[in-house]
Coordinates of C-alpha atoms in Angstrom, one line a residue:
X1 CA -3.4 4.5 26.5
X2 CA -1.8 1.8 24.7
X3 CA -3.9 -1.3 23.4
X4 CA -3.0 -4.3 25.2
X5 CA -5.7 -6.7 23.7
X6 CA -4.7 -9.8 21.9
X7 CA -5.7 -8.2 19.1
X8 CA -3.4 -5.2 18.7
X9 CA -0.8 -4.9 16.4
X10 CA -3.3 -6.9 13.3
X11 CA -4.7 -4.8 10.8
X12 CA -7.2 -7.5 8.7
X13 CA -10.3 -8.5 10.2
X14 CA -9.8 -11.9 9.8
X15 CA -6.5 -11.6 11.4
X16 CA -8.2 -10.0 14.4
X17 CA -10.4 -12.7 14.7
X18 CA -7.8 -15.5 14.6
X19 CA -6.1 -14.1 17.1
X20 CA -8.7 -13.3 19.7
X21 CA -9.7 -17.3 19.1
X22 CA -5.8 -18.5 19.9
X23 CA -5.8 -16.7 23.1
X24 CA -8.7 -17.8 23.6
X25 CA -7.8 -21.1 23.3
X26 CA -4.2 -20.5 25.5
X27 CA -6.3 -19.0 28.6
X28 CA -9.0 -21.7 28.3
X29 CA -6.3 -24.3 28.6
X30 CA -4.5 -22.9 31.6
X31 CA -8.0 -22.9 33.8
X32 CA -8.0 -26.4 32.0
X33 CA -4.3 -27.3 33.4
X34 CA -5.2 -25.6 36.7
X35 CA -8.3 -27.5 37.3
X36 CA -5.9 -30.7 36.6
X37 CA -3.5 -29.6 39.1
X38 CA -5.9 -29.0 41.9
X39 CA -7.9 -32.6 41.2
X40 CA -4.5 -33.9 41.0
X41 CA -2.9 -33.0 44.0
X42 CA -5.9 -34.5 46.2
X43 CA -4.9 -37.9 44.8
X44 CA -1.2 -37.5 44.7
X45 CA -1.0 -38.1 40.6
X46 CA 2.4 -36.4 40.7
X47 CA 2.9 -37.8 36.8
X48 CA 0.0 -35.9 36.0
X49 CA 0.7 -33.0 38.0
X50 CA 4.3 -32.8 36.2
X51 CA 3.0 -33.2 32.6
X52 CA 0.3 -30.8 33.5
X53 CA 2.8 -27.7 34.6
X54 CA 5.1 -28.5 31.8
X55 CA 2.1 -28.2 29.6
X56 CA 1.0 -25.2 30.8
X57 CA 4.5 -23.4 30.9
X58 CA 4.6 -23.9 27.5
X59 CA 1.6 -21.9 26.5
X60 CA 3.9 -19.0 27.2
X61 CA 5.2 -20.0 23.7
X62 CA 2.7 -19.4 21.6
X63 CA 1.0 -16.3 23.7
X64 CA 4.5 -14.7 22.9
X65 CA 4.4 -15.2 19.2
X66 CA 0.7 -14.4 18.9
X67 CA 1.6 -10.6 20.8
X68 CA 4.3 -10.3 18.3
X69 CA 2.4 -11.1 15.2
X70 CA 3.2 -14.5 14.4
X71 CA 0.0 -15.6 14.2
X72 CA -0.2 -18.6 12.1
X73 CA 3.6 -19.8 14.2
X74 CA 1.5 -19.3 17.6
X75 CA -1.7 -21.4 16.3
X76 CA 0.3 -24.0 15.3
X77 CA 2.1 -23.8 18.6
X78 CA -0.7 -24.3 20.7
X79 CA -2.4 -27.0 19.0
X80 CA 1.0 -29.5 18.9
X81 CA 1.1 -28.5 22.7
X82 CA -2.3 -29.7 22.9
X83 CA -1.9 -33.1 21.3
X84 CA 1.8 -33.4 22.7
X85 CA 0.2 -32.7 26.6
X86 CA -2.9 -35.4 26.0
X87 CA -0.7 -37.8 24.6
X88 CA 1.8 -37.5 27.2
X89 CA -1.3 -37.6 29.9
X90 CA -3.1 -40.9 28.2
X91 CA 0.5 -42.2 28.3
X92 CA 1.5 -41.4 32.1
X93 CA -1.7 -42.9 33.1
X94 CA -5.1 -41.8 31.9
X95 CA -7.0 -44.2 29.2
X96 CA -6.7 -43.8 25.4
X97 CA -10.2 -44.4 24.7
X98 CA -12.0 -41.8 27.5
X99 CA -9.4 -39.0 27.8
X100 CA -7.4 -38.9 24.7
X101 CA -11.0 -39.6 22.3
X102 CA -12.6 -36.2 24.0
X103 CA -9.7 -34.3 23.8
X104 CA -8.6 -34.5 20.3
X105 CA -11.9 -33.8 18.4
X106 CA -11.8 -30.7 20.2
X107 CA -8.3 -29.7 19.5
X108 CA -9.5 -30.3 15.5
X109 CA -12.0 -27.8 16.6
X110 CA -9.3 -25.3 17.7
X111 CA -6.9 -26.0 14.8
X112 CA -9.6 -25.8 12.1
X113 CA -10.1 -21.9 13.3
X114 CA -7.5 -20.6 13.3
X115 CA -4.7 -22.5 10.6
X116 CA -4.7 -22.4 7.0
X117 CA -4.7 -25.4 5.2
X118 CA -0.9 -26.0 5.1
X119 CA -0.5 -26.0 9.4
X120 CA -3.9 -27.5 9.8
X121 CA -2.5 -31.1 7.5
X122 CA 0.6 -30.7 10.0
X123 CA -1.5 -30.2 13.1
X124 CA -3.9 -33.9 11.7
X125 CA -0.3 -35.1 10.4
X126 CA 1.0 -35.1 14.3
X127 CA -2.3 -36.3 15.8
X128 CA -2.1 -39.5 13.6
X129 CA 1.3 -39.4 15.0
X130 CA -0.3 -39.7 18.5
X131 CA -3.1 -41.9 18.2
X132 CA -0.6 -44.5 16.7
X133 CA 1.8 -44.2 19.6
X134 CA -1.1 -44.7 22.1
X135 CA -2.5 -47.8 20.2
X136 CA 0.6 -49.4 19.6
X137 CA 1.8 -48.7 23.0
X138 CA -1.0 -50.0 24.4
X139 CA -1.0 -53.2 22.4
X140 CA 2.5 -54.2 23.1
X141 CA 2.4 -53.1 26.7
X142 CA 4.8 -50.4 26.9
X143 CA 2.4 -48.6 29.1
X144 CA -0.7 -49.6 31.0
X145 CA -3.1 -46.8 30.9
X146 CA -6.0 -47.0 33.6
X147 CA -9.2 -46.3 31.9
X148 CA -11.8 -43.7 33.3
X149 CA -14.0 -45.9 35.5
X150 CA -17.2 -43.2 35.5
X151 CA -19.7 -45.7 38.1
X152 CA -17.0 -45.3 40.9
X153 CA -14.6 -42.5 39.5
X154 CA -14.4 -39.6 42.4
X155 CA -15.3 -35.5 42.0
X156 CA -11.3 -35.6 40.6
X157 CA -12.0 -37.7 37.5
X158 CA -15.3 -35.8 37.1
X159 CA -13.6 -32.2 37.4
X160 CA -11.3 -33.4 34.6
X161 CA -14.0 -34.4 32.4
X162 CA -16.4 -31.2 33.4
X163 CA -13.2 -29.7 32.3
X164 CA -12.6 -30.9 28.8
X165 CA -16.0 -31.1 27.7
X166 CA -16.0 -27.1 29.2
X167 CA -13.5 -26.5 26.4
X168 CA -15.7 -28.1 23.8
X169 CA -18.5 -26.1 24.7
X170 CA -16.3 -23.1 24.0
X171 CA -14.6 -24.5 20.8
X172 CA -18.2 -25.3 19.4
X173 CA -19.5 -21.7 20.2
X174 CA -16.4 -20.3 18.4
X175 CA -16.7 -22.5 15.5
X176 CA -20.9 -21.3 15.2
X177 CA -19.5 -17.5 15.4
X178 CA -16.9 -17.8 13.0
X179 CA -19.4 -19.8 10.7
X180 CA -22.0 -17.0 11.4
X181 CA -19.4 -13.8 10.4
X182 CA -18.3 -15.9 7.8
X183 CA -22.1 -16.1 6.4
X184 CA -22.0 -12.4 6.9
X185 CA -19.3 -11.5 5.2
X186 CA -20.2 -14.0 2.1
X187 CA -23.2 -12.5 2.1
X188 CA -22.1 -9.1 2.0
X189 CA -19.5 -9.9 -0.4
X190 CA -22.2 -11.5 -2.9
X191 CA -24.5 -8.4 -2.6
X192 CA -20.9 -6.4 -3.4
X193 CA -20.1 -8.5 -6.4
X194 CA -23.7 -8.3 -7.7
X195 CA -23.9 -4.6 -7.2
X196 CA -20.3 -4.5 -8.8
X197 CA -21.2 -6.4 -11.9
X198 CA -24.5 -4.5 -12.9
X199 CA -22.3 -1.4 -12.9
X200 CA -19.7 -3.4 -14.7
X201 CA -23.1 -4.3 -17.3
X202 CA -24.1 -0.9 -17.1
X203 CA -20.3 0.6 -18.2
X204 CA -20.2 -2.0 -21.3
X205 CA -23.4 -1.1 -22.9
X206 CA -22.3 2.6 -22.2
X207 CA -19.2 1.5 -23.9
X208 CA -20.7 -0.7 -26.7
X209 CA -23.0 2.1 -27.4
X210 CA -20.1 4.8 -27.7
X211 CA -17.9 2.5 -29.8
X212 CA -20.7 1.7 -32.2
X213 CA -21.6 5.2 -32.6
X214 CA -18.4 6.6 -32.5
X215 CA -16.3 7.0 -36.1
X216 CA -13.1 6.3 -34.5
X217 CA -11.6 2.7 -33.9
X218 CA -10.7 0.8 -31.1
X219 CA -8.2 -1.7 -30.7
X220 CA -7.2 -4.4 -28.2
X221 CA -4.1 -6.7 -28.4
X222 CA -3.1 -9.8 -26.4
X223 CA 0.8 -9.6 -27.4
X224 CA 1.4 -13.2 -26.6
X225 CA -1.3 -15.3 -27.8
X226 CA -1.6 -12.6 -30.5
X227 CA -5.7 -11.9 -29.7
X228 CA -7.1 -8.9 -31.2
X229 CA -10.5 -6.7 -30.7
X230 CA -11.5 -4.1 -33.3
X231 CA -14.8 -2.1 -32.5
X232 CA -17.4 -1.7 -35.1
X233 CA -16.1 1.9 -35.9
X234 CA -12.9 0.5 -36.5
X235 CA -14.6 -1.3 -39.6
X236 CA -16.5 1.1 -40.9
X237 CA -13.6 3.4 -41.0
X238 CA -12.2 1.2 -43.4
X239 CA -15.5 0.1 -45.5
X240 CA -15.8 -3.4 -43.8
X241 CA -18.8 -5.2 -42.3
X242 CA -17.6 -6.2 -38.7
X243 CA -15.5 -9.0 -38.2
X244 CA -14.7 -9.2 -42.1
X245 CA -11.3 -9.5 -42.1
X246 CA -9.2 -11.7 -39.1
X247 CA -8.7 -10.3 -36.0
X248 CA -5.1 -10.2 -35.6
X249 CA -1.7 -8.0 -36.2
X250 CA -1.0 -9.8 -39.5
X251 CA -4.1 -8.7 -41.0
X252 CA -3.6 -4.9 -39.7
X253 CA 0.0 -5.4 -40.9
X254 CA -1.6 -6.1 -44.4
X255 CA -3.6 -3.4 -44.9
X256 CA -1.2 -0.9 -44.2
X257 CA 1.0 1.2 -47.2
X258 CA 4.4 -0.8 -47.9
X259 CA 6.2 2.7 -47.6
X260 CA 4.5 2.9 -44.4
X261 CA 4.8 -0.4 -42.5
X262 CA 8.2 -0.6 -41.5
X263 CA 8.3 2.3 -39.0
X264 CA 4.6 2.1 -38.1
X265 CA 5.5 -1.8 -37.0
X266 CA 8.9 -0.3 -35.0
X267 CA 6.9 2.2 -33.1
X268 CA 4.3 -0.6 -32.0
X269 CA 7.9 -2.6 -31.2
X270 CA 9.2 0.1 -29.2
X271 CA 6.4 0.0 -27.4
X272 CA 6.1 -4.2 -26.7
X273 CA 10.3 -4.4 -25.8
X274 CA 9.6 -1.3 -23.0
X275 CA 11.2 1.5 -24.9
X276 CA 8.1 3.7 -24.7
X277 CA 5.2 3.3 -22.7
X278 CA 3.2 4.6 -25.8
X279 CA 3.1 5.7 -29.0
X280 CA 1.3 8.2 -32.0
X281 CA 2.2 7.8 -35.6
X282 CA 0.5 8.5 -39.0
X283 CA 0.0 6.2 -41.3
X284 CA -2.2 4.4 -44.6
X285 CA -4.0 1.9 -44.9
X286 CA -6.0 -0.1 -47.7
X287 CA -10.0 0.0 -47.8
X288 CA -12.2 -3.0 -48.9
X289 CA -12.2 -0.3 -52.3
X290 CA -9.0 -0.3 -52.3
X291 CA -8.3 3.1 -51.5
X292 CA -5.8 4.3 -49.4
X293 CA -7.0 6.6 -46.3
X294 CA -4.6 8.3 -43.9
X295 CA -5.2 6.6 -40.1
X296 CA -3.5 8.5 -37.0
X297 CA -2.7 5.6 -34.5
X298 CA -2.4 6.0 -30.6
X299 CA -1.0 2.9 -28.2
X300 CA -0.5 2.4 -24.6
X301 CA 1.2 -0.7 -22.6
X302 CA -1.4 -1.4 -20.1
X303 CA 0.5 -4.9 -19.1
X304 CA 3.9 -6.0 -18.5
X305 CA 5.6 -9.1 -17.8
X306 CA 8.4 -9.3 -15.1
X307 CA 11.2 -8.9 -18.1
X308 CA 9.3 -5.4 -18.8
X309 CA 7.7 -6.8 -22.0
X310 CA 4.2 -5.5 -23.4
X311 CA 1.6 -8.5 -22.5
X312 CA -1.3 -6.1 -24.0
X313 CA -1.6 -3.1 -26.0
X314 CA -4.8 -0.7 -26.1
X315 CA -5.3 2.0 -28.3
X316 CA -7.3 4.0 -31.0
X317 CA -7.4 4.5 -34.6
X318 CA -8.5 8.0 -36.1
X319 CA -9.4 8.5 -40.1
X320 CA -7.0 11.5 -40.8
X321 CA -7.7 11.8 -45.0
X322 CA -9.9 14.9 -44.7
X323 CA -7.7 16.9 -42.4
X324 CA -4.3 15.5 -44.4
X325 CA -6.5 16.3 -47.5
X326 CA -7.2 19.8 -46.2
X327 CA -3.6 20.8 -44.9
X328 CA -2.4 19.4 -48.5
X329 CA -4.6 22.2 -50.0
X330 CA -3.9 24.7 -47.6
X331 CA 0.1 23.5 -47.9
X332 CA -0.5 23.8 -51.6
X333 CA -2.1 27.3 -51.9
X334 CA 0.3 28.9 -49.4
X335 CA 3.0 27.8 -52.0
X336 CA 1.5 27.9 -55.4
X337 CA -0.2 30.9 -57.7
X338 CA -3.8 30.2 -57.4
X339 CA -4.7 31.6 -61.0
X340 CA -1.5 29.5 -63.2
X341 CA -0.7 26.2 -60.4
X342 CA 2.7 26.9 -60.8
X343 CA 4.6 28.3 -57.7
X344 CA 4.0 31.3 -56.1
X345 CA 6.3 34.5 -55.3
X346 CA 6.7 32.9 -51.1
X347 CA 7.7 29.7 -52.3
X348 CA 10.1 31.3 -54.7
X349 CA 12.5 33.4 -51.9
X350 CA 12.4 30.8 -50.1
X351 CA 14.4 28.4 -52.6
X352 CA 16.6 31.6 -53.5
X353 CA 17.5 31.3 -49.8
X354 CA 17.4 27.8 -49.6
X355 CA 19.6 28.0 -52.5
X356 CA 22.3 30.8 -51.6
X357 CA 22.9 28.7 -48.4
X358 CA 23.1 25.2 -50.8
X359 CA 26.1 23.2 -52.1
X360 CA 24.0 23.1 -55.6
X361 CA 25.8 25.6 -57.6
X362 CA 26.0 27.0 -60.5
X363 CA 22.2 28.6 -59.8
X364 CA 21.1 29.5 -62.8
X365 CA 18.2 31.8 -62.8
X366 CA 16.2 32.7 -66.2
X367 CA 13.2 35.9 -65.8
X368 CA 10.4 36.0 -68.5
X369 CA 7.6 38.6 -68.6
X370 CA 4.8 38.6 -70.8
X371 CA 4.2 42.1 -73.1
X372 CA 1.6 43.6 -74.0
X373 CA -0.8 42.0 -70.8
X374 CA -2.8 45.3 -70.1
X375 CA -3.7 46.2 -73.8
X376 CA -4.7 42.7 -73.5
X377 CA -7.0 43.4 -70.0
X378 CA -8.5 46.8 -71.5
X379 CA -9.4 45.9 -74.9
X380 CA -10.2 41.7 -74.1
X381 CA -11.2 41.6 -70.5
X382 CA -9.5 40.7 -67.7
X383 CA -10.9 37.2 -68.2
X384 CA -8.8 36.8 -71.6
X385 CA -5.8 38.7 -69.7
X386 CA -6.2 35.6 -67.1
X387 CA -5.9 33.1 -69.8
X388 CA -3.3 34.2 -71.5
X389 CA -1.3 34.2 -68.2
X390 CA -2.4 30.3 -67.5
X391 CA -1.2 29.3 -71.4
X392 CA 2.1 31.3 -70.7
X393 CA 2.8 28.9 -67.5
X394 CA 1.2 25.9 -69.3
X395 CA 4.2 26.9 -72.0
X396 CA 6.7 27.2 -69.5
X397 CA 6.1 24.0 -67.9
X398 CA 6.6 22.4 -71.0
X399 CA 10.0 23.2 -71.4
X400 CA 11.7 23.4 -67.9
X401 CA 13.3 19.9 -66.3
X402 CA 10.8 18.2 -62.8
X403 CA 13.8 20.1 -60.4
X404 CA 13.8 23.3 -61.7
X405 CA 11.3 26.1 -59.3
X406 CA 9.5 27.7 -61.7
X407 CA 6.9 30.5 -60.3
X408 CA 4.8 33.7 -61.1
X409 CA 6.3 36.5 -59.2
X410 CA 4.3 39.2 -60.4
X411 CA 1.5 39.9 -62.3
X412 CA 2.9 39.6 -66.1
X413 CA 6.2 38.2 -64.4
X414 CA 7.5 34.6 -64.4
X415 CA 10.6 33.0 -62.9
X416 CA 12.4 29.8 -63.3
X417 CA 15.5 28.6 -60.8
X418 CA 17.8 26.1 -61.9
X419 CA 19.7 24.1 -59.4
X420 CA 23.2 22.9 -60.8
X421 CA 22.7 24.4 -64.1
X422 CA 25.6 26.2 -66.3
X423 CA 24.7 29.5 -68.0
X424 CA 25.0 27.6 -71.9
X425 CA 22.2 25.2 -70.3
X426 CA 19.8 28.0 -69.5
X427 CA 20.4 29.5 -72.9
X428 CA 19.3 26.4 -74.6
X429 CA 16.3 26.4 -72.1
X430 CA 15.5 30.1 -73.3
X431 CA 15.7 29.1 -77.2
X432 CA 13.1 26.1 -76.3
X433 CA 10.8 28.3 -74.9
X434 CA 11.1 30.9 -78.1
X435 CA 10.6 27.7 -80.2
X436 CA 7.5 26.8 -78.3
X437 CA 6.5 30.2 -78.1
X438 CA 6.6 30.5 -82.1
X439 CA 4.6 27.1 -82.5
X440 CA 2.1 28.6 -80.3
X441 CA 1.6 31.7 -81.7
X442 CA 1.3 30.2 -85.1
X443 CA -1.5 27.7 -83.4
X444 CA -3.0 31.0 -82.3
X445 CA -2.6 33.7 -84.0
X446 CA -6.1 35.4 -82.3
X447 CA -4.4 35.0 -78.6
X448 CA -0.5 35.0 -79.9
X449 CA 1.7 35.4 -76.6
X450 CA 4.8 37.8 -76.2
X451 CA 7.8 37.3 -73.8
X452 CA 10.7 38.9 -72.9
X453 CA 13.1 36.4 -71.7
X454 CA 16.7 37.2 -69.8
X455 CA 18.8 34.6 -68.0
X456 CA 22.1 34.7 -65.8
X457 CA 24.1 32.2 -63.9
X458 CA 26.1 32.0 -60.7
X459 CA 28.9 30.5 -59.8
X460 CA 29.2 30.8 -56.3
X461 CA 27.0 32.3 -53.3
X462 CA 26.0 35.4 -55.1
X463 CA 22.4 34.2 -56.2
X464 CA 20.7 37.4 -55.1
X465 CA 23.0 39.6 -57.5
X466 CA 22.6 36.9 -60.3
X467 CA 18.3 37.3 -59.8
X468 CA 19.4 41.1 -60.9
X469 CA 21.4 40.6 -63.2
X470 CA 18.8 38.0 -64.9
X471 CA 16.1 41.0 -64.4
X472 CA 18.2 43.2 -66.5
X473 CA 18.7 41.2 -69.3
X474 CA 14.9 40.4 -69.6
X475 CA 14.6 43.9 -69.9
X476 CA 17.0 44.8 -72.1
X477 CA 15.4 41.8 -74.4
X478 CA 11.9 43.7 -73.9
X479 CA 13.6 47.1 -75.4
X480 CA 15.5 45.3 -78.1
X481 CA 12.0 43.8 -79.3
X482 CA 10.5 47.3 -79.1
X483 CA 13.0 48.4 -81.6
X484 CA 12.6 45.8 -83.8
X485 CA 9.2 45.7 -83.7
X486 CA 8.9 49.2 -84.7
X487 CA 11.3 49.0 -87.4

């Protein structure tokens, strides 16, 4: 069945309420109107029987809007009817100072439930309005009105009276409920807010207490007024005491590596101008010791402006340096020789590919082994036999250039690739290394070192067959120093 009460169609409370008080109101003043009628016809008032029914016929105006949700259009409504009918009726012929003086305190009544502040100043705006008509009307004789005369007034005059101070009776017992709910609802809104804000305390010092405890750093920033919030961790992480340096983005700015700050300060730009809605990048920043630790920042946007413009950023700050520190080792022992530090076998196909597919030629590639390594692991020890390898690469590294890939590829074998190198280049290389060779040997002559050295070039992609080519010439060295050392 369909809801036919005043109050259908209004979702908020308040609203409800409102309107149950304007129709209220419109069906109170219709009896009112009615009861004015009758009293008036038995003395033949026909002013006030006219201004009455027109009265009344308008209340159709606001009990329409009210049905169709203009609320605050129908209050208003029915309280300019109100003043607009009692002035009319103190005008026509009933006295200013009995009829229109009980009648307007209760129309504030009416008007002060039910219109906001605005309509209410509009409502007291036309009343003013009213009252001066009335008093200046009645000064300068426009119209005589004929004063309640309550010793010998009839059962008419009293009816009317009975009537109005009816409608104050009702208007005073809708002002105490609306006081009373609103005490109720204050009330329950302060135990809300109280409850609210002890679990609000409760979440901060959960907070506080994580943040202290925790290694990682917060961070809060007021874009506009430039406001910042670090945590406690977030000092600590970098050796501070709290609140040692300024909170604010030019003092994180500062502390961050110059080779870093330009794209760690565009990714917290592309997040202010709307771009992204968050960020991650890796970055360093300086200590209070000065030292330089590896941070992994994380940002979100958790306020706009209308132009789409970050008004506050929140985010975290992680210490990285022992993980970057550990995938450093782990990056470095995947591609070096654990026993000489110099590049391993992996790392060296992988610049031969890197190298066939280049723009970098001629490749020059020059292939040493070191003789005589197992007589020197059975009769020394595997222990000598491991430092002869490591002064072999410490020899080699002294004589090849910062961009050449030099690498142990076996266990007495060594390799060197030489990016945009000519063969009469990596000849002259080779003779440096025999001249370095022969100082050392004469340096050592307990732990002297023998290598067989062989070197080729390429000129175009053909790198592979060049590596070959360099192998057989290092051992075609190792059998021409055979024969001449048995000679």
């Amino acid at each position: 069945m369909k809801d036919w009460s005043p109050q259908a169609g209004y979702v908020h409370q308040e609203d409800r309420r409102a309107a149950g008080i304007v129709n209220t109101l419109i069906y109170t003043s219709l009896v009112t109107y009615v009861a004015v009628i009758l009293t008036s016809l038995v003395s033949s008032d026909w002013k006030l029987i006219s201004v009455t029914l027109v009265g009344g016929a308008l209340q159709l105006i606001p009990f329409t809007l009210v049905r169709h949700g203009y609320l605050r259009a129908g209050s208003l409504t029915v309280v300019l009817n109100a003043i607009c009918t009692v002035t009319v009726i103190a005008t026509v012929g009933q006295g200013i100072n009995d009829l229109a003086l009980i009648a307007f305190p209760i129309i504030f009544i009416f008007s002060g439930l039910t219109l906001d502040r605005k309509y209410f100043r509009i409502s007291v705006g036309f009343s003013l309005i009213a009252v001066c008509w009335l008093a200046v009307g009645d000064a300068l004789g426009w119209f005589t009105p004929a004063s309640l005369d309550f010793e010998n007034s009839h059962w008419v005059v009293l009816s009317m009276v009975s009537a109005l101070l009816i409608v104050a009776g009702i208007a005073v017992d809708l002002l105490a409920e609306n006081m009373r709910n609103n005490l109720d609802q204050a009330r329950q809104e302060i135990v809300q807010r109280q409850k609210a804000e002890e679990a609000l305390q409760k979440s901060n010092n959960r907070f506080s207490l994580i943040m202290d405890a925790t290694q990682d750093g917060l961070w809060d920033w007021i874009v506009e007024s430039n406001d910042s919030y670090f945590s406690p961790g977030y000092y600590r992480m970098l050796g501070y005491e709290v609140g040692e340096f300024p909170m604010n983005s030019e003092a994180w700015l500062e502390l961050i590596h110059p080779g870093d700050r330009e794209h760690t300060l565009r990714v917290n730009m592309d997040c202010i101008e709307g771009i992204t809605e968050q960020f991650e990048v890796e970055y360093r920043m300086k200590t209070k010791s000065g030292e330089w630790r590896w941070i992994l920042g994380r940002g979100k946007c958790v306020e706009r402006n209308t132009q789409g413009r970050a008004l506050r950023l929140l985010g975290t700050h992680m210490d990285l340096t022992d993980r970057k520190h550990a995938e450093d080792l782990l990056r470095y022992q995947g591609t070096h020789d654990s026993l000489t530090g110099i590049y391993n076998r992996s790392f060296f196909e992988e610049q031969l590919m890197r190298l066939e597919r280049s723009r970098e030629f001629p490749v020059s590639i020059v292939m040493v082994d070191v003789d005589k390594l197992k007589i020197t692991n059975d009769t020394l020890g595997h222990a000598a036999g491991d430092e002869l390898l490591r002064e072999t690469a410490d020899l080699l590294k002294s004589v090849f250039r910062a961009g050449d890939v030099l690498a142990r590829i076996g266990g007495d074998e060594f390799s060197a690739l030489l990016p945009s190198t000519e063969l009469a280049t990596a000849e002259e290389i080779t003779t440096r290394i025999k001249e370095r060779l022969m100082n050392h040997n004469l340096m050592n002559p307990n732990m002297p070192i023998h290598l067989s050295i062989g070197a080729a070039t390429a000129q175009t992609q053909d790198i592979f067959e060049t590596f070959k080519i360099a192998d057989q010439r290092m051992y075609a060295d190792k059998a021409a120093r055979k024969l001449n050392g048995s000679k």
